[in-house]
CSV table of C-alpha atoms and ligand atoms in Angstrom, one decimal:
chain,number,residue,atom,x,y,z
A,1,MET,CA,35.5,-6.7,11.9
A,2,SER,CA,33.9,-3.4,12.2
A,3,CYS,CA,34.1,-2.1,8.6
A,4,ILE,CA,31.3,-1.8,6.7
A,5,PHE,CA,33.2,-2.3,3.4
A,6,CYS,CA,34.9,-4.9,4.5
A,7,LYS,CA,31.7,-6.7,5.3
A,8,ILE,CA,30.4,-6.0,1.9
A,9,ILE,CA,33.7,-7.5,0.5
A,10,ASP,CA,33.3,-10.5,2.8
A,11,GLY,CA,29.4,-10.9,1.7
A,12,GLN,CA,28.1,-10.4,5.0
A,13,ILE,CA,26.2,-7.5,3.9
A,14,PRO,CA,24.5,-7.4,0.6
A,15,CYS,CA,25.4,-4.8,-2.2
A,16,PHE,CA,24.6,-4.3,-6.0
A,17,ASN,CA,28.0,-5.2,-7.2
A,18,ILE,CA,29.0,-4.3,-10.8
A,19,LEU,CA,32.4,-5.4,-10.8
A,20,ASP,CA,34.4,-8.0,-8.8
A,21,ASP,CA,37.8,-9.4,-9.2
A,22,ASP,CA,40.7,-10.5,-7.4
A,23,LYS,CA,41.7,-7.1,-5.8
A,24,THR,CA,38.7,-4.8,-6.3
A,25,LEU,CA,35.2,-4.5,-5.9
A,26,ALA,CA,32.7,-1.7,-7.2
A,27,PHE,CA,29.1,-1.5,-6.2
A,28,MET,CA,26.3,0.9,-6.3
A,29,ASP,CA,26.2,3.6,-3.7
A,30,ILE,CA,23.1,3.4,-1.5
A,31,ASN,CA,22.8,7.1,-0.9
A,32,PRO,CA,23.3,8.2,-4.7
A,33,VAL,CA,24.1,11.7,-5.4
A,34,ALA,CA,23.3,11.0,-9.1
A,35,PRO,CA,21.6,7.8,-10.9
A,36,GLY,CA,24.6,5.5,-11.4
A,37,HIS,CA,26.8,6.7,-8.4
A,38,ALA,CA,29.2,3.9,-7.9
A,39,LEU,CA,32.1,2.9,-5.4
A,40,VAL,CA,35.1,1.2,-6.1
A,41,VAL,CA,37.3,-0.1,-3.2
A,42,PRO,CA,40.4,-2.3,-2.7
A,43,LYS,CA,39.9,-6.0,-1.1
A,44,CYS,CA,42.3,-5.1,1.6
A,45,HIS,CA,41.4,-2.6,4.5
A,46,THR,CA,42.9,0.5,4.4
A,47,PRO,CA,41.6,3.8,5.9
A,48,ASP,CA,42.5,6.4,3.3
A,49,ILE,CA,45.1,7.4,0.8
A,50,ASP,CA,47.9,8.2,3.1
A,51,ASP,CA,48.1,4.2,4.1
A,52,ALA,CA,47.1,2.7,1.0
A,53,PRO,CA,49.6,0.2,-0.4
A,54,ALA,CA,50.9,1.2,-3.8
A,55,GLU,CA,50.2,-2.6,-4.9
A,56,TRP,CA,46.5,-1.9,-4.4
A,57,LEU,CA,46.1,1.4,-5.7
A,58,GLY,CA,47.1,0.5,-9.3
A,59,PRO,CA,44.2,-2.5,-9.6
A,60,VAL,CA,41.8,0.0,-7.9
A,61,MET,CA,42.3,2.8,-10.3
A,62,ALA,CA,42.0,0.3,-13.3
A,63,SER,CA,38.6,-0.6,-11.8
A,64,VAL,CA,37.6,3.1,-11.5
A,65,SER,CA,38.6,3.5,-15.2
A,66,ARG,CA,36.3,0.5,-16.2
A,67,VAL,CA,33.5,1.6,-13.9
A,68,ALA,CA,33.7,5.1,-15.4
A,69,GLY,CA,33.6,3.8,-18.9
A,70,ALA,CA,30.6,1.7,-18.2
A,71,VAL,CA,28.8,4.7,-16.7
A,72,ARG,CA,29.7,6.8,-19.5
A,73,ASP,CA,28.7,4.1,-22.3
A,74,GLU,CA,25.5,3.1,-20.5
A,75,LEU,CA,24.1,6.6,-19.2
A,76,SER,CA,25.8,9.0,-21.4
A,77,PRO,CA,26.1,11.9,-18.6
A,78,ASP,CA,27.8,15.2,-19.4
A,79,GLY,CA,30.7,14.3,-17.4
A,80,ILE,CA,32.1,12.1,-14.7
A,81,ASN,CA,33.5,13.0,-11.2
A,82,VAL,CA,35.9,10.6,-9.7
A,83,VAL,CA,36.0,11.7,-5.9
A,84,GLN,CA,37.9,10.2,-2.8
A,85,ALA,CA,37.7,11.8,0.6
A,86,ASN,CA,40.2,11.7,3.4
A,87,GLY,CA,39.1,12.5,7.0
A,88,PRO,CA,36.1,14.1,8.5
A,89,GLY,CA,37.3,17.5,7.2
A,90,ALA,CA,36.9,16.2,3.7
A,91,LYS,CA,33.6,14.5,4.5
A,92,GLN,CA,34.8,10.8,4.7
A,93,SER,CA,32.3,8.9,6.4
A,94,VAL,CA,33.3,5.3,5.7
A,95,PHE,CA,37.0,4.8,6.6
A,96,HIS,CA,38.0,1.9,3.9
A,97,ILE,CA,39.3,3.6,1.0
A,98,HIS,CA,36.9,4.1,-1.8
A,99,PHE,CA,36.5,6.0,-5.2
A,100,HIS,CA,33.3,7.7,-5.8
A,101,VAL,CA,32.3,7.4,-9.5
A,102,ILE,CA,29.6,10.1,-10.1
A,103,PRO,CA,27.9,10.7,-13.3
A,104,ARG,CA,27.4,14.3,-13.8
A,105,HIS,CA,24.9,16.6,-15.6
A,106,LEU,CA,25.2,20.2,-16.7
A,107,GLY,CA,23.4,22.3,-14.4
A,108,ASP,CA,23.0,19.7,-11.6
A,109,ASN,CA,24.4,21.8,-9.1
A,110,LEU,CA,25.9,19.3,-7.0
A,111,THR,CA,28.3,20.5,-4.4
A,112,MET,CA,31.5,18.7,-2.7
A,113,ASN,CA,29.7,18.4,0.6
A,114,TRP,CA,26.4,16.5,-0.4
A,115,ASP,CA,24.3,15.1,2.1
A,116,LEU,CA,23.6,11.4,2.2
A,117,GLN,CA,19.9,10.7,1.0
A,118,PRO,CA,18.9,7.0,0.7
A,119,GLY,CA,18.0,6.2,-2.8
A,120,ASP,CA,15.3,3.9,-4.6
A,121,MET,CA,16.6,0.4,-4.2
A,122,GLY,CA,14.8,-0.9,-7.2
A,123,GLU,CA,16.1,1.9,-9.4
A,124,ILE,CA,19.8,1.3,-7.9
A,125,GLY,CA,19.3,-2.4,-8.6
A,126,LYS,CA,18.2,-1.9,-12.4
A,127,LEU,CA,21.2,0.5,-12.8
A,128,ALA,CA,23.6,-2.0,-11.2
A,129,GLU,CA,22.4,-4.7,-13.7
A,130,ARG,CA,22.9,-2.4,-16.6
A,131,LEU,CA,26.4,-1.5,-15.6
A,132,ARG,CA,27.4,-5.0,-14.7
A,133,ALA,CA,26.3,-6.1,-17.9
A,134,ARG,CA,28.3,-3.2,-19.7
A,135,ILE,CA,31.5,-4.2,-17.7
A,136,GLY,CA,30.9,-7.9,-18.6
B,1,5GP,P1,32.3,9.0,2.0
B,1,5GP,O1,31.4,9.9,2.7
B,1,5GP,O2,33.3,8.3,3.1
B,1,5GP,O3,33.1,9.5,1.0
B,1,5GP,O4,31.5,7.9,1.3
B,1,5GP,C1,31.0,6.9,1.7
B,1,5GP,C2,29.7,6.4,0.8
B,1,5GP,O5,29.5,5.2,1.4
B,1,5GP,C3,28.5,7.4,1.1
B,1,5GP,O6,28.3,7.8,-0.3
B,1,5GP,C4,27.6,6.1,1.7
B,1,5GP,O7,26.2,6.6,1.0
B,1,5GP,C5,28.0,5.0,1.1
B,1,5GP,N1,27.7,3.9,1.9
B,1,5GP,C6,27.6,4.0,3.2
B,1,5GP,N2,27.2,2.8,3.7
B,1,5GP,C7,26.8,1.9,2.8
B,1,5GP,C8,26.4,0.7,2.4
B,1,5GP,O8,26.2,-0.2,3.4
B,1,5GP,N3,26.4,0.3,1.2
B,1,5GP,C9,26.4,0.9,0.3
B,1,5GP,N4,26.6,0.5,-1.0
B,1,5GP,N5,27.1,2.0,0.2
B,1,5GP,C10,27.2,2.5,1.4
B,2,ZN,ZN1,37.5,-2.3,5.7
């Protein structure tokens, strides 16, 4: 198994998880573009939106909605983007479908092609705790 997100789902690689149910996992992005940046994935390997089985998309979007709600309630951003990339031209770098939940702030000037910058793991861990508790 070479997929990094399959390894996270399998517990071979640690993550700051915030939601874990039968079909989906949500965890903090380790290169956050904003504090609270989270990822939501199905627990089945599928590279992108073209191949994604319909029966997995419903549960994934339900989890995206729960994570976005927790981000809104816990962090009070000015807005939230849900972003999903398909293919290198869209800057997809991990080929296991995932949805970014990104808190946005007026004037943050975030562009679509953000560069990956490692975050502070202590801060990410604390935010994960808050969001996990909020999701319940
Ligand atoms: P993409 O560029 O494919 O839309 O997004 C992939 C995301 O996965 C990036 O934002 C990147 O920071 C994140 N990522 C890559 N490797 C890891 C990892 O090992 N752990 C976590 N939590 N996030 C990762
Ligand atoms: Zn995978």
